XYZ file of C-alpha atoms in Angstrom:
445
model
C 0.000 0.000 0.000
C 2.992 2.310 0.414
C 3.256 2.791 -3.329
C -0.451 3.469 -3.656
C -0.200 6.389 -1.240
C 3.067 7.845 -2.541
C 3.787 11.377 -3.785
C 4.945 10.271 -7.240
C 1.548 8.825 -8.220
C -0.118 12.028 -7.061
C 2.389 14.104 -9.018
C 1.372 12.231 -12.140
C -2.292 12.756 -11.280
C -1.713 16.507 -10.890
C 0.038 16.594 -14.267
C -2.856 14.766 -15.908
C -5.415 17.095 -14.343
C -3.409 20.120 -15.484
C -3.359 18.790 -19.044
C -7.077 18.009 -18.821
C -7.799 21.633 -17.960
C -6.413 22.724 -21.323
C -8.342 20.458 -23.687
C -10.976 18.623 -21.577
C -9.503 15.263 -22.637
C -8.690 12.648 -20.021
C -8.126 9.191 -21.507
C -5.336 10.329 -23.839
C -3.412 12.030 -21.032
C -3.944 9.095 -18.663
C -2.576 6.646 -21.205
C 0.443 8.794 -22.038
C 1.401 9.746 -18.481
C 0.950 6.240 -17.031
C 2.635 4.304 -19.820
C 5.116 1.904 -18.237
C 3.777 2.506 -14.727
C 3.136 -0.505 -12.483
C -0.449 -1.692 -13.179
C -1.617 -1.240 -9.578
C -0.173 2.257 -9.415
C -1.736 3.031 -12.794
C -5.129 1.935 -11.466
C -4.709 4.229 -8.444
C -3.737 7.198 -10.636
C -6.712 6.504 -12.891
C -9.078 6.330 -9.926
C -8.047 9.616 -8.332
C -7.814 11.569 -11.598
C -11.101 10.272 -13.024
C -12.768 10.803 -9.651
C -11.505 14.373 -9.448
C -12.809 15.094 -12.935
C -16.125 13.407 -12.088
C -16.716 15.683 -9.098
C -14.929 18.768 -10.402
C -17.717 21.292 -9.796
C -18.381 20.036 -6.270
C -14.662 19.983 -5.426
C -14.156 23.541 -6.673
C -17.166 24.716 -4.672
C -15.892 22.932 -1.551
C -12.323 24.184 -1.770
C -13.468 27.772 -2.256
C -16.127 27.572 0.472
C -13.800 25.907 2.998
C -10.712 28.015 2.373
C -12.002 31.325 1.048
C -9.483 31.008 -1.801
C -10.505 31.501 -5.438
C -9.153 28.576 -7.418
C -8.913 30.574 -10.645
C -6.262 32.766 -9.016
C -4.035 29.781 -8.182
C -1.484 28.327 -10.552
C -2.634 25.087 -12.298
C -0.515 22.738 -10.176
C -1.716 24.237 -6.886
C -5.317 24.360 -8.092
C -5.336 20.709 -9.150
C -3.483 19.588 -6.039
C -6.243 21.118 -3.898
C -8.895 19.429 -6.010
C -7.064 16.130 -5.673
C -6.841 16.441 -1.910
C -10.552 17.259 -1.650
C -11.478 14.247 -3.777
C -9.381 11.885 -1.658
C -10.852 13.260 1.568
C -14.476 13.167 0.408
C -14.693 10.060 -1.759
C -11.907 7.578 -1.002
C -10.700 5.564 1.954
C -7.260 7.173 1.803
C -6.299 8.337 5.327
C -6.439 12.159 5.578
C -2.758 12.440 6.583
C -1.727 10.524 3.459
C -4.095 12.429 1.178
C -2.681 15.750 2.387
C 0.988 14.936 3.082
C 1.707 12.972 -0.073
C -0.043 15.517 -2.295
C 1.831 18.350 -0.590
C 5.074 16.478 -1.232
C 4.086 16.161 -4.905
C 3.588 19.937 -5.104
C 7.007 20.488 -3.521
C 8.611 18.271 -6.159
C 6.648 19.805 -9.044
C 6.974 23.452 -7.915
C 8.699 24.537 -4.713
C 8.521 24.538 -0.918
C 6.556 27.786 -0.746
C 3.730 26.431 -2.921
C 3.749 23.181 -0.972
C 3.430 25.095 2.285
C 0.474 27.034 0.911
C -1.282 23.825 -0.190
C -0.597 22.244 3.201
C -2.036 25.197 5.125
C -5.109 25.534 2.916
C -5.882 21.805 2.714
C -6.099 21.455 6.493
C -9.365 23.385 6.265
C -10.728 20.661 3.982
C -10.269 17.915 6.553
C -13.680 17.386 8.120
C -15.379 19.852 5.772
C -19.093 18.966 5.414
C -19.729 19.632 1.723
C -23.292 18.290 1.858
C -24.279 20.806 4.518
C -22.718 23.645 2.540
C -24.365 22.610 -0.727
C -27.775 22.688 0.981
C -27.272 26.397 1.512
C -27.300 27.092 -2.236
C -30.667 28.739 -2.816
C -31.266 27.975 -6.505
C -32.552 24.401 -6.939
C -30.780 23.683 -10.232
C -27.503 25.154 -9.055
C -27.775 23.157 -5.818
C -28.421 19.855 -7.616
C -25.808 20.463 -10.312
C -23.214 21.290 -7.635
C -24.022 18.294 -5.438
C -23.810 15.835 -8.331
C -21.234 17.904 -10.204
C -22.827 18.487 -13.614
C -23.228 21.523 -15.836
C -26.441 23.308 -14.829
C -27.754 23.329 -18.412
C -27.467 19.532 -18.551
C -29.452 19.118 -15.350
C -32.237 21.390 -16.601
C -32.475 19.525 -19.916
C -32.648 16.082 -18.332
C -35.320 17.160 -15.901
C -37.296 18.504 -18.860
C -36.814 15.216 -20.766
C -37.322 12.693 -17.985
C -39.100 14.487 -15.135
C -38.109 15.693 -11.678
C -38.521 12.273 -10.042
C -36.016 10.680 -12.433
C -33.448 13.473 -12.264
C -31.502 12.693 -9.096
C -31.489 8.890 -9.650
C -30.169 9.547 -13.177
C -27.396 11.834 -11.909
C -26.478 9.293 -9.225
C -26.358 6.554 -11.875
C -24.083 8.620 -14.102
C -21.732 9.202 -11.157
C -21.320 5.510 -10.306
C -18.223 3.837 -11.658
C -19.376 1.471 -14.397
C -19.059 -2.279 -13.772
C -16.750 -4.345 -15.955
C -18.464 -6.634 -18.459
C -16.971 -9.112 -20.897
C -18.805 -9.995 -24.092
C -18.257 -13.636 -24.991
C -16.714 -14.201 -28.417
C -18.785 -17.083 -29.817
C -16.231 -17.584 -32.595
C -13.848 -19.109 -30.056
C -15.773 -20.056 -26.900
C -19.220 -20.179 -25.333
C -20.391 -18.464 -22.151
C -20.268 -21.504 -19.859
C -16.741 -22.375 -20.972
C -15.476 -18.827 -20.473
C -17.011 -18.605 -16.993
C -15.290 -21.894 -16.130
C -11.925 -20.603 -17.414
C -12.238 -17.433 -15.346
C -13.412 -19.139 -12.164
C -10.583 -21.667 -12.368
C -8.256 -18.667 -12.043
C -10.160 -17.486 -8.941
C -11.779 -14.565 -10.768
C -15.251 -13.818 -9.431
C -17.718 -13.533 -12.292
C -21.441 -13.865 -12.957
C -23.520 -13.996 -16.141
C -25.770 -11.042 -16.861
C -29.266 -11.913 -15.588
C -30.987 -11.512 -18.965
C -28.627 -10.266 -21.709
C -26.922 -13.180 -23.507
C -23.131 -13.416 -23.822
C -22.447 -10.837 -21.092
C -20.320 -11.716 -18.057
C -19.754 -9.340 -15.162
C -16.351 -9.344 -13.496
C -16.410 -8.468 -9.803
C -13.560 -6.832 -7.958
C -10.463 -5.250 -9.430
C -8.644 -7.000 -12.253
C -6.048 -6.128 -14.855
C -7.812 -6.666 -18.171
C -4.729 -7.640 -20.157
C -3.938 -10.320 -17.575
C -7.380 -11.926 -17.603
C -7.238 -15.507 -18.889
C -8.529 -15.622 -22.444
C -7.731 -11.997 -23.305
C -4.803 -12.741 -25.608
C -6.643 -15.730 -27.033
C -9.549 -13.503 -28.037
C -12.180 -15.242 -25.903
C -13.901 -11.964 -25.032
C -14.237 -8.255 -25.713
C -14.685 -5.584 -23.023
C -18.128 -4.132 -23.719
C -21.052 -2.609 -21.857
C -24.313 -4.569 -22.185
C -26.012 -1.521 -23.755
C -23.357 -1.326 -26.461
C -23.664 -5.045 -27.178
C -27.446 -4.761 -27.440
C -27.080 -2.596 -30.560
C -25.568 -5.559 -32.404
C -27.789 -8.113 -30.678
C -31.037 -6.280 -31.516
C -29.935 -6.023 -35.142
C -30.386 -9.822 -35.281
C -27.647 -10.488 -37.839
C -27.836 -13.792 -39.728
C -25.201 -15.931 -41.477
C -25.124 -15.379 -45.219
C -26.140 -11.730 -44.993
C -24.286 -8.631 -46.183
C -24.137 -6.256 -43.216
C -22.930 -2.657 -42.991
C -21.584 -1.312 -39.702
C -21.378 2.500 -39.709
C -19.211 4.222 -37.107
C -17.591 0.866 -36.592
C -14.286 1.683 -34.876
C -12.834 0.554 -32.532
C -14.812 -2.617 -33.235
C -17.103 -3.516 -30.356
C -20.210 -3.856 -32.480
C -18.429 -5.139 -35.604
C -16.886 -8.003 -33.682
C -20.194 -8.604 -31.882
C -21.931 -9.057 -35.259
C -19.176 -11.477 -36.285
C -19.594 -13.340 -32.990
C -23.380 -13.572 -33.311
C -23.047 -15.022 -36.830
C -19.867 -17.014 -36.063
C -18.168 -15.354 -39.039
C -21.079 -16.381 -41.248
C -21.991 -12.876 -42.408
C -20.008 -10.576 -44.700
C -19.422 -7.355 -42.757
C -18.438 -4.035 -44.291
C -17.195 -1.829 -41.452
C -16.861 1.900 -42.140
C -15.518 4.763 -40.054
C -14.090 8.204 -40.785
C -11.122 7.841 -38.406
C -8.107 5.922 -39.825
C -6.368 5.548 -36.434
C -9.444 4.064 -34.812
C -9.857 1.768 -37.794
C -6.393 0.410 -37.048
C -7.679 -0.442 -33.558
C -10.650 -2.216 -35.140
C -8.265 -4.235 -37.312
C -6.222 -5.296 -34.273
C -9.331 -6.208 -32.289
C -10.716 -8.211 -35.204
C -7.437 -10.126 -35.522
C -7.338 -10.928 -31.790
C -10.925 -12.172 -31.872
C -10.497 -14.230 -35.041
C -12.988 -12.208 -37.107
C -13.094 -13.128 -40.787
C -15.208 -12.099 -43.775
C -14.607 -8.447 -42.926
C -13.983 -5.441 -45.167
C -12.717 -2.208 -43.612
C -13.444 1.084 -45.381
C -12.367 4.504 -44.155
C -15.144 6.775 -45.423
C -18.162 8.899 -44.610
C -21.124 7.175 -46.267
C -23.123 10.399 -46.255
C -20.586 12.011 -48.614
C -19.110 9.059 -50.543
C -21.042 8.747 -53.806
C -18.759 5.951 -55.045
C -19.514 3.855 -51.953
C -23.250 4.387 -52.414
C -23.039 3.413 -56.102
C -21.026 0.313 -55.269
C -23.440 -0.866 -52.588
C -26.713 0.692 -53.756
C -29.631 -1.245 -52.204
C -27.268 -4.119 -51.328
C -27.237 -4.517 -47.543
C -29.506 -6.927 -45.732
C -28.897 -5.098 -42.455
C -27.247 -1.847 -41.437
C -26.093 -0.850 -37.989
C -25.568 2.878 -37.469
C -23.968 3.471 -34.111
C -23.851 7.163 -34.810
C -21.297 9.691 -33.561
C -23.053 11.543 -30.759
C -22.612 13.672 -27.653
C -21.960 10.489 -25.614
C -23.779 11.824 -22.553
C -24.930 8.261 -21.923
C -21.383 7.076 -21.161
C -20.397 9.786 -18.666
C -19.980 7.173 -15.924
C -17.148 5.685 -18.041
C -15.831 8.997 -19.328
C -16.391 11.662 -16.648
C -14.647 14.272 -18.786
C -17.866 14.175 -20.815
C -19.454 16.352 -18.138
C -17.273 19.276 -19.166
C -16.762 19.030 -22.943
C -20.378 19.069 -24.192
C -22.543 21.884 -25.515
C -25.933 22.469 -27.123
C -24.036 23.354 -30.301
C -22.295 19.962 -30.276
C -25.617 18.155 -29.840
C -27.178 20.049 -32.748
C -24.138 19.398 -34.931
C -24.268 15.683 -34.130
C -27.956 15.564 -34.951
C -27.247 16.896 -38.458
C -24.555 14.258 -38.972
C -26.896 11.531 -37.724
C -29.670 12.620 -40.087
C -27.262 12.530 -43.023
C -26.243 8.972 -42.111
C -29.882 7.855 -41.852
C -30.623 9.392 -45.257
C -27.588 7.696 -46.831
C -28.589 4.356 -45.303
C -31.843 4.444 -47.253
C -29.856 4.219 -50.501
C -27.773 1.342 -49.165
C -30.457 -0.836 -47.567
C -32.220 -3.549 -49.545
C -35.966 -3.307 -49.936
C -37.272 -4.917 -46.760
C -33.820 -4.742 -45.159
C -33.382 -3.726 -41.531
C -31.616 -0.712 -40.059
C -30.665 -0.483 -36.381
C -29.894 3.082 -35.296
C -28.271 3.600 -31.901
C -26.605 6.369 -29.929
C -24.967 6.386 -26.487
C -26.731 9.643 -25.730
C -29.384 10.865 -23.302
C -30.378 13.730 -25.611
C -33.769 13.698 -27.326
C -32.345 15.403 -30.405
C -30.048 12.427 -30.966
C -32.678 9.798 -30.199
C -36.410 10.400 -30.496
C -36.020 13.368 -32.857
C -33.911 11.290 -35.219
C -36.578 8.603 -35.200
C -39.096 11.249 -36.269
C -36.706 12.297 -39.057
C -36.345 8.678 -40.240
C -40.128 8.289 -40.434
C -40.353 11.439 -42.552
C -37.695 9.957 -44.844
C -39.954 6.970 -45.493
C -38.676 4.457 -42.942
C -41.069 2.400 -40.818
C -40.425 1.192 -37.280
C -40.062 -2.488 -36.448
C -40.419 -4.321 -33.130
C -37.383 -5.866 -31.463
C -38.109 -9.566 -31.835
C -35.404 -10.647 -29.403
C -35.749 -7.885 -26.812
C -35.390 -9.389 -23.309
C -38.731 -9.315 -21.492
C -37.130 -7.310 -18.677
C -36.709 -4.369 -21.079
C -39.987 -4.515 -22.989
C -41.675 -1.889 -20.809
C -39.004 0.616 -21.924
C -39.824 0.194 -25.629
C -42.141 3.058 -26.557
C -43.272 4.497 -29.898
C -40.646 2.592 -31.853
C -37.737 3.569 -29.602
C -35.933 1.937 -26.703
C -34.019 3.823 -24.019
C -31.712 2.342 -21.394
C -30.408 4.240 -18.371
C -27.593 3.749 -15.843
C -29.915 4.099 -12.854
C -32.618 1.792 -14.218
C -30.642 -0.852 -16.079
C -27.082 -0.577 -14.723
C -25.941 0.019 -18.293
C -24.692 2.981 -20.243
C -27.403 5.342 -21.459
C -28.489 4.303 -24.963
C -31.255 4.899 -27.493
C -32.184 2.342 -30.192
C -34.702 2.119 -32.971
C -35.160 -0.586 -35.610
C -36.342 0.514 -39.038
C -37.153 -0.798 -42.508
C -38.108 0.781 -45.806
């Protein structure tokens, strides 16, 4: 445990948080700054940085309320050190002396003794600070709720408008929970019972999802790359909601299937798994680097009968001519605001905007329109987004209907989710389903 409470890990966390401030990206900085770090230390750094980002608004409020110091006036390293201390004190089991002393030592190494002394003096006021009591004193309801759960106020207002006041706080709580780890069984190489046996033989605690096929939950902390079967391609790390997009498509062997927005390959490889390489899959994405990830994932999982195309189908006339009215099924997992996956990517709380949502909606509509030229008569289109925004879900369904599509039922929808299928659309939520937030609709023309 000495390593896990050391100054060097906190110094890296402060660096990552300082980089995050500049571009609101987290994963890229985490990967770069922790490359080559001991896996357990890397997990600790990831936990405290992601947690700090997750509760950023609340931490800033608490530091300023407890200390009387304006964070904006502090230099980035001091500011993020104070945030890091507050997160450790409020949300982890790290002893207060370690949270403060080791972070202060990190500041001394990164800056100087004077700055470290300032952080030490200020942070002592955070020990024992009752943030819940202080938040209750905020008069405005929306500001109070958005501070307590640490979300942008405009997000909170929108979601209350969409889903109602009773759903709001459970939804925010669900988005703040750290997502569980699920493995999606790769049927090309193994079945669910066999994979569970392999994992349990190595003393890894797992359980099958109660009603979604092929999903296995891993309990406790594990290093993914060291899980038995990872290198062999027995599974893919995937949230049940993401897997459902491929599952609800109901792909069949012998079909020609288009996967749009395919990289890094979760749904492409799920389609291959469901058909045991029996379908021909054309996977398209606009991002060449992410397509390289898809290629690597496909190779690890033993996916065959796959064609990778870097393109935007809404602008590629040659692609549309080549495949005009050819596909039996199309999966559009559209680029979106990704507000449904905030529990996995807490930086998503701070890099969204109404403008981004409206831009994404235009892109999504273009993809739906292009799909009509690519889908066979009587073919099936599954449209999905990992978004909580109506513009990217229900409004796009309305657009598709105006374009001449018709809705279809989900023939294989688990009975536990049937009550959430309404007016041709299905929504899943973190607080209701313990999944990422997703919207799906199944269409034909």
